[in-house]
């Protein structure tokens, strides 16, 4: 008996499912998995997802709430970056509630930013605004997360106009990243390049095509300064190229647009770049090859795009691509193939519609619907740190307090484009 007691000098263990689980060893392994996933969340989100899922499973089995929250937040962030927005909303809301209940302010901020991205993709940007408001006013939020929140704030307010004020918000976001000493040099470049994705999209929405192209080129210049240009993880470069090519096509500069797009189309696609690559292939097929009379090249490019998005389960863009492929095949006399593509488009659309409805219901239950579709922009911009934007004159209709909270959800300190637009109702919206 005494020998048996003396032998138990290690960390406490427990029996679970017929196996002895060493709690101390498990938590140590979970910690290493979380650290590695966090380090890879920008550079390799597909790997961060695998590591985060494993860490979340181990921490849940060990009953380690703090590690579970951290791991779950990394899983949510990775899935959002990989394009799985509708299917991630419920998991993100559950993790957000746990993080706020435990007082992990910066983790809650990251989850709110991810939920705002999901809301924008689902076509409910004002619900995303409601999710972001606490991030903009909470003093414990890190500069890099506040900068990401400001960038997505501009996207959520796109339909309300006021370009000058929103331009200043984006400038303030860049200043926050530049002033964040906790970021390494490469990470800072990656984050600043991501901000240029939001800036270029914002300027293109407002018709400022020259400035949009300049922002995209600036972001690509940041990526060239990386020690390893492949560290963008498939998140940044393809989105900047998509915006630059789309802007050049808007300006009628087809030759330069194709010159920029061609080498990117020839490269292998990482998981995080599947959606923007699908939009890029569609743009080149319908706005370059088709007007030039290269029908077969256009059809082949759209086929490649739909095969990639379908394989990764991106139903919204897959439905759009099948529809575009059907129209191309009908135009070139391939009636039977066109009908088959229409069936596939309808099937993918129904899958996305069901997932979108469920996700929107979860978002509405947590943050409100964001209706009516107007907000007091002056009130929202007050939440931006000093110097980000001046007070703008004029009046605007206020939303109910239940839709856009006037005060942040209290959390205690303890730790994100061109995004593919999904369809709303029966209409489609192309990426902007």
CSV table of C-alpha atoms in Angstrom, one decimal, residues 80 108-119 131-132 135 141 144-150 152 416:
chain,number,residue,atom,x,y,z
A,80,UNK,CA,-13.8,31.8,-41.7
A,108,UNK,CA,-14.0,37.8,-27.7
A,109,UNK,CA,-12.9,40.7,-30.0
A,110,UNK,CA,-11.4,38.3,-32.5
A,111,UNK,CA,-14.6,36.2,-32.5
A,112,UNK,CA,-16.8,39.3,-33.0
A,113,UNK,CA,-14.6,40.3,-36.0
A,114,UNK,CA,-15.0,36.8,-37.5
A,115,UNK,CA,-18.8,37.0,-37.0
A,116,UNK,CA,-18.9,40.4,-38.7
A,117,UNK,CA,-17.1,38.8,-41.7
A,118,UNK,CA,-19.7,36.0,-41.7
A,119,UNK,CA,-22.5,38.6,-41.5
A,131,UNK,CA,-21.3,42.6,-33.6
A,132,UNK,CA,-18.4,45.0,-34.1
A,135,UNK,CA,-14.8,45.9,-30.2
A,141,UNK,CA,-8.7,45.2,-27.4
A,144,UNK,CA,-4.2,44.7,-34.5
A,145,UNK,CA,-7.7,43.5,-33.7
A,146,UNK,CA,-9.1,47.1,-33.4
A,147,UNK,CA,-7.6,47.8,-36.9
A,148,UNK,CA,-9.3,44.7,-38.3
A,149,UNK,CA,-12.5,45.8,-36.7
A,150,UNK,CA,-12.2,49.2,-38.3
A,152,UNK,CA,-14.7,45.5,-41.5
A,416,UNK,CA,-9.9,39.1,-41.1
